[in-house]
Coordinates of N, CA and C in Angstrom, one line a residue:
M1 N 36.3 7.1 -5.9 CA 35.1 8.0 -5.8 C 34.4 8.8 -4.7
A2 N 35.0 9.9 -4.3 CA 34.8 10.4 -2.7 C 33.1 10.4 -2.4
D3 N 32.8 10.9 -1.8 CA 31.7 10.6 -1.3 C 31.1 12.6 -1.8
D4 N 31.4 13.3 -1.6 CA 32.0 14.5 -2.1 C 31.1 14.4 -3.8
D5 N 32.0 13.6 -4.1 CA 31.9 13.6 -6.0 C 30.5 12.7 -6.5
N6 N 29.9 12.2 -5.9 CA 28.5 11.5 -5.3 C 27.3 12.3 -4.7
P7 N 26.8 13.0 -5.5 CA 25.6 13.7 -4.7 C 24.5 12.7 -4.6
K8 N 24.6 11.4 -5.5 CA 23.5 10.9 -4.5 C 24.1 10.2 -3.4
R9 N 24.8 9.5 -3.1 CA 25.5 9.2 -1.8 C 25.4 10.6 -0.9
S10 N 26.0 11.3 -1.2 CA 26.0 12.6 -0.2 C 24.6 12.9 0.6
D11 N 23.7 12.7 -0.6 CA 22.1 12.9 -0.1 C 21.5 12.1 0.6
A12 N 22.0 10.6 0.8 CA 21.9 9.4 1.4 C 22.1 9.8 2.7
N13 N 24.0 10.2 2.9 CA 24.3 10.3 3.7 C 24.1 10.9 4.8
L14 N 23.1 12.4 4.1 CA 22.0 13.4 4.7 C 21.1 13.0 5.5
R15 N 20.3 12.3 4.7 CA 19.3 11.5 5.3 C 19.6 11.2 6.7
E16 N 20.4 9.6 6.2 CA 21.0 9.2 7.8 C 21.1 9.4 8.3
R17 N 21.9 10.6 8.9 CA 22.2 11.6 9.5 C 21.1 11.8 10.1
E18 N 20.3 12.6 9.1 CA 19.0 13.3 9.6 C 18.1 12.3 10.6
R19 N 17.9 11.2 10.3 CA 17.4 9.9 10.6 C 17.1 10.2 12.2
M20 N 19.3 9.6 12.1 CA 19.5 8.6 13.2 C 19.7 10.1 14.2
R21 N 19.4 11.8 13.6 CA 19.1 12.9 14.9 C 18.0 12.6 15.8
N22 N 17.0 12.1 14.4 CA 15.2 11.6 15.0 C 15.7 11.4 16.1
L23 N 15.9 9.8 15.6 CA 15.8 8.6 16.7 C 16.4 8.8 18.3
N24 N 18.1 9.2 18.5 CA 18.5 10.1 18.8 C 17.4 10.9 19.9
N25 N 17.2 11.8 19.2 CA 16.1 12.5 20.0 C 15.1 11.8 21.0
C26 N 14.7 10.7 19.6 CA 13.6 10.2 20.6 C 13.9 9.2 22.2
Y27 N 16.0 8.2 21.8 CA 15.6 8.4 22.5 C 16.1 8.7 23.7
D28 N 16.5 10.8 23.7 CA 16.9 11.4 25.0 C 15.1 11.3 26.0
Q29 N 14.1 11.8 24.8 CA 12.7 12.1 25.3 C 12.6 10.9 26.2
L30 N 12.5 9.7 25.9 CA 12.3 8.8 26.6 C 13.1 8.2 27.8
R31 N 14.4 9.3 27.4 CA 15.4 8.8 28.2 C 15.0 9.5 29.7
Q32 N 14.2 11.2 29.4 CA 14.4 12.1 30.5 C 13.1 11.9 30.8
I33 N 12.2 11.2 30.1 CA 10.8 10.1 31.4 C 10.8 9.1 32.5
F34 N 12.0 8.6 32.1 CA 12.2 7.4 32.5 C 13.5 7.7 34.0
S35 N 14.3 8.3 33.8 CA 14.5 9.1 34.6 C 14.3 10.0 35.6
F36 N 13.4 10.8 35.3 CA 12.4 11.5 36.3 C 11.9 10.7 36.7
V37 N 10.8 9.4 36.4 CA 9.7 8.4 37.1 C 10.4 7.6 38.3
L38 N 11.8 7.2 37.3 CA 12.6 6.2 38.4 C 13.8 7.3 39.7
S39 N 13.5 8.5 39.4 CA 14.2 8.7 40.2 C 16.1 9.5 40.1
L40 N 16.2 9.0 39.0 CA 17.6 9.2 38.5 C 18.7 10.7 38.8
K41 N 19.2 10.8 38.7 CA 19.9 11.7 39.3 C 21.3 12.3 38.7
D42 N 21.9 11.3 39.3 CA 23.2 11.1 38.5 C 23.7 10.1 37.7
R43 N 22.7 9.2 36.9 CA 22.8 8.4 36.2 C 22.0 8.2 34.9
I44 N 23.3 8.4 33.9 CA 21.9 8.2 33.0 C 21.9 6.9 32.5
L45 N 20.3 6.2 31.8 CA 20.3 5.3 31.2 C 21.1 5.0 29.9
S46 N 21.0 4.0 29.3 CA 21.6 3.3 28.4 C 20.3 3.3 27.3
K47 N 20.4 3.2 25.9 CA 19.5 3.0 25.0 C 18.5 1.6 25.3
Q48 N 19.9 0.8 25.7 CA 18.8 -0.6 26.2 C 18.0 -0.8 27.3
Q49 N 18.9 0.7 28.0 CA 17.8 0.3 29.6 C 16.1 1.2 29.3
V50 N 16.5 1.8 28.7 CA 15.4 2.9 27.7 C 14.6 1.9 27.6
V51 N 14.7 1.4 26.3 CA 14.0 0.5 25.9 C 13.5 -0.4 26.6
T52 N 14.3 -1.3 27.6 CA 13.6 -2.1 28.7 C 12.7 -1.3 29.2
H53 N 12.3 -0.4 30.0 CA 11.8 0.8 30.6 C 10.4 0.4 29.9
A54 N 10.6 0.8 28.5 CA 9.6 1.2 28.0 C 8.5 0.0 27.2
Y55 N 9.2 -0.9 27.4 CA 8.4 -2.4 27.1 C 8.2 -2.7 28.4
I56 N 8.8 -2.4 28.8 CA 7.8 -2.8 31.1 C 6.7 -1.9 30.7
Y57 N 6.4 -0.7 30.4 CA 5.8 0.0 31.2 C 4.6 -0.3 29.3
I58 N 4.5 -0.2 27.9 CA 4.2 -0.7 27.6 C 3.0 -1.9 28.1
R59 N 3.9 -3.2 28.6 CA 3.0 -4.7 28.6 C 2.5 -3.9 29.7
E60 N 2.9 -3.0 31.4 CA 1.8 -2.4 32.0 C 0.6 -2.0 31.6
L61 N 1.3 -1.2 30.1 CA -0.5 -0.5 29.9 C -1.2 -1.1 29.0
E62 N -1.2 -2.7 28.6 CA -2.2 -3.3 27.7 C -2.4 -4.1 29.3
R63 N -1.7 -4.6 30.5 CA -2.5 -5.2 31.4 C -3.6 -4.4 31.5
V64 N -3.4 -3.2 31.8 CA -4.6 -2.0 32.2 C -5.5 -1.4 31.7
I65 N -5.0 -2.0 30.4 CA -6.0 -1.7 29.1 C -7.8 -3.0 29.0
G66 N -6.9 -3.8 29.1 CA -7.6 -5.7 28.8 C -8.2 -5.5 30.8
Q67 N -7.9 -5.0 31.5 CA -8.9 -4.8 32.5 C -10.2 -4.0 31.8
L68 N -9.9 -3.1 31.5 CA -11.5 -2.0 31.2 C -12.1 -2.7 30.5
N69 N -13.5 -1.8 30.0 CA -14.4 -2.6 29.8 C -14.8 -1.9 28.0
E70 N -15.9 -2.8 27.2 CA -15.4 -2.1 26.0 C -15.7 -0.9 26.0
T71 N -16.6 0.0 26.0 CA -16.8 1.3 25.9 C -15.8 2.1 26.6
A72 N -14.9 2.1 27.9 CA -13.7 2.6 28.1 C -12.8 2.3 26.6
L73 N -12.2 1.0 26.6 CA -11.5 0.3 25.4 C -11.5 1.3 24.6
I74 N -12.9 1.0 23.7 CA -13.7 2.3 22.6 C -12.7 3.6 22.7
E75 N -13.1 4.3 23.7 CA -13.3 5.8 24.5 C -11.4 6.5 23.9
L76 N -10.2 5.3 24.5 CA -8.8 5.6 24.5 C -8.5 5.0 23.1
Q77 N -8.9 4.2 22.6 CA -8.3 3.9 20.7 C -9.2 4.9 20.6
S78 N -10.2 5.7 20.4 CA -10.2 6.6 19.7 C -9.3 8.2 19.9
N79 N -9.5 8.2 21.2 CA -8.7 9.4 21.7 C -6.8 9.2 21.1
F80 N -6.4 7.8 21.3 CA -5.1 8.0 19.8 C -4.8 8.0 19.1
F81 N -5.8 7.4 18.1 CA -6.0 7.9 17.5 C -6.5 9.4 16.9
K82 N -6.5 10.2 17.5 CA -6.9 11.8 17.7 C -5.3 11.9 18.4
L83 N -4.6 12.2 18.6 CA -3.3 12.5 19.4 C -2.6 12.0 18.2
I84 N -2.9 10.9 17.5 CA -1.8 10.3 16.2 C -2.0 11.4 15.0
E85 N -3.1 11.6 15.1 CA -3.6 12.3 14.3 C -2.9 14.5 14.7
L86 N -3.4 14.2 15.4 CA -3.4 15.4 15.6 C -1.1 16.0 15.9
Y87 N -0.6 15.1 15.8 CA 0.6 15.7 16.6 C 1.4 15.2 14.6
Y88 N 0.8 14.2 13.3 CA 1.7 14.2 12.5 C 1.1 15.8 11.7
K89 N -0.2 16.1 11.7 CA -0.6 17.4 11.2 C 0.1 19.0 11.9
S90 N 1.1 18.7 12.9 CA 1.7 19.5 13.7 C 2.7 19.7 13.1
P91 N 3.3 20.7 13.4 CA 4.8 21.5 12.7 C 5.6 20.4 13.4
E92 N 5.7 19.4 14.9 CA 6.6 18.8 14.8 C 6.0 17.7 14.3
G93 N 5.5 17.0 14.4 CA 5.1 15.5 13.4 C 5.7 15.8 11.9
S94 N 5.1 16.7 11.4 CA 5.9 17.0 10.4 C 7.1 16.6 9.8
R95 N 7.6 17.1 10.9 CA 9.6 18.0 10.9 C 9.9 16.7 11.7
G96 N 9.0 16.0 12.3 CA 10.1 14.9 13.0 C 10.7 15.3 14.2
E97 N 10.1 16.6 14.5 CA 11.1 17.3 15.8 C 10.7 17.2 17.4
K98 N 11.6 17.5 18.2 CA 11.4 17.2 20.2 C 10.6 18.4 20.3
G99 N 10.1 18.2 21.4 CA 9.1 18.6 22.0 C 7.7 18.5 22.4
E100 N 7.4 19.3 23.2 CA 5.7 19.4 22.9 C 5.6 20.9 22.0
G101 N 4.4 20.1 21.1 CA 3.5 21.5 21.0 C 2.2 21.6 21.2
S102 N 1.4 22.1 19.6 CA 0.1 22.9 20.3 C -0.5 21.1 19.8
W103 N -0.4 20.8 19.5 CA -1.0 18.8 19.0 C -1.0 19.0 20.8
S104 N 0.0 18.4 21.4 CA -0.4 18.0 22.9 C -1.7 18.9 23.6
V105 N -1.8 20.2 23.5 CA -2.9 21.0 23.9 C -3.9 20.6 23.5
S106 N -4.5 20.3 21.9 CA -5.6 20.1 21.3 C -5.6 18.7 21.7
L107 N -5.1 17.9 21.7 CA -5.7 17.0 22.2 C -6.2 16.9 23.5
A108 N -5.5 17.5 24.4 CA -6.6 17.6 25.8 C -7.5 18.6 25.9
S109 N -7.6 19.5 25.4 CA -9.0 20.1 24.9 C -10.3 19.1 23.8
S110 N -9.7 18.5 23.2 CA -10.7 17.5 22.5 C -10.6 16.6 23.3
T111 N -10.3 15.7 24.2 CA -10.8 14.7 25.0 C -11.7 15.1 26.2
R112 N -12.3 13.7 26.8 CA -13.3 14.0 27.4 C -13.0 13.3 28.4
Q113 N -13.1 13.3 29.8 CA -12.7 12.6 31.1 C -13.9 11.0 31.0
P114 N -13.5 10.8 30.9 CA -14.6 8.4 31.0 C -15.4 8.7 32.4
S115 N -17.0 9.5 31.5 CA -17.5 8.7 32.6 C -17.8 7.6 33.6
S116 N -18.2 7.7 34.8 CA -18.1 6.8 35.4 C -18.7 5.0 35.4
S117 N -19.8 5.1 34.5 CA -19.7 4.3 33.6 C -19.2 3.3 32.8
S118 N -17.9 4.4 32.9 CA -16.8 3.6 31.3 C -15.4 3.0 32.5
R119 N -15.9 2.9 34.0 CA -14.6 2.6 35.1 C -14.8 1.3 35.3
V120 N -14.3 0.3 35.1 CA -13.8 -1.0 36.4 C -13.6 -1.0 37.4
T121 N -15.1 -1.7 37.8 CA -14.8 -1.7 39.9 C -14.1 -3.3 39.5
S122 N -13.7 -3.7 40.9 CA -12.5 -4.4 41.3 C -13.9 -4.9 42.3
S123 N -14.0 -6.7 41.9 CA -14.8 -7.1 42.6 C -14.0 -8.0 44.4
S124 N -12.5 -7.3 43.4 CA -11.6 -8.4 45.6 C -11.4 -7.8 45.8

């Protein structure tokens, strides 16, 4: 029996194609960011390279966050959860679309700069 004859299989294939399209859009967004940051003009990063650079970036963020004091860490975590909430309430988040939308502007207006008391000073 062909896929066209089985509506459940056709629906599953459609969902899988949409899932892969969304996943590839995410790779493309990360690829653009890392290509810009790494000043790559003629070279396209592979998916493995994109994931590797994302992993390195996340580990560096973890290191930086580990150096923050507790107040700054709580504020950072709160802002992160606001960002996630705003994204999923946005049309982009509900459809899984690529690109920036109103949610990124909303976050910028709803967050405040860390106060001088929440910054960590180095004694070295």
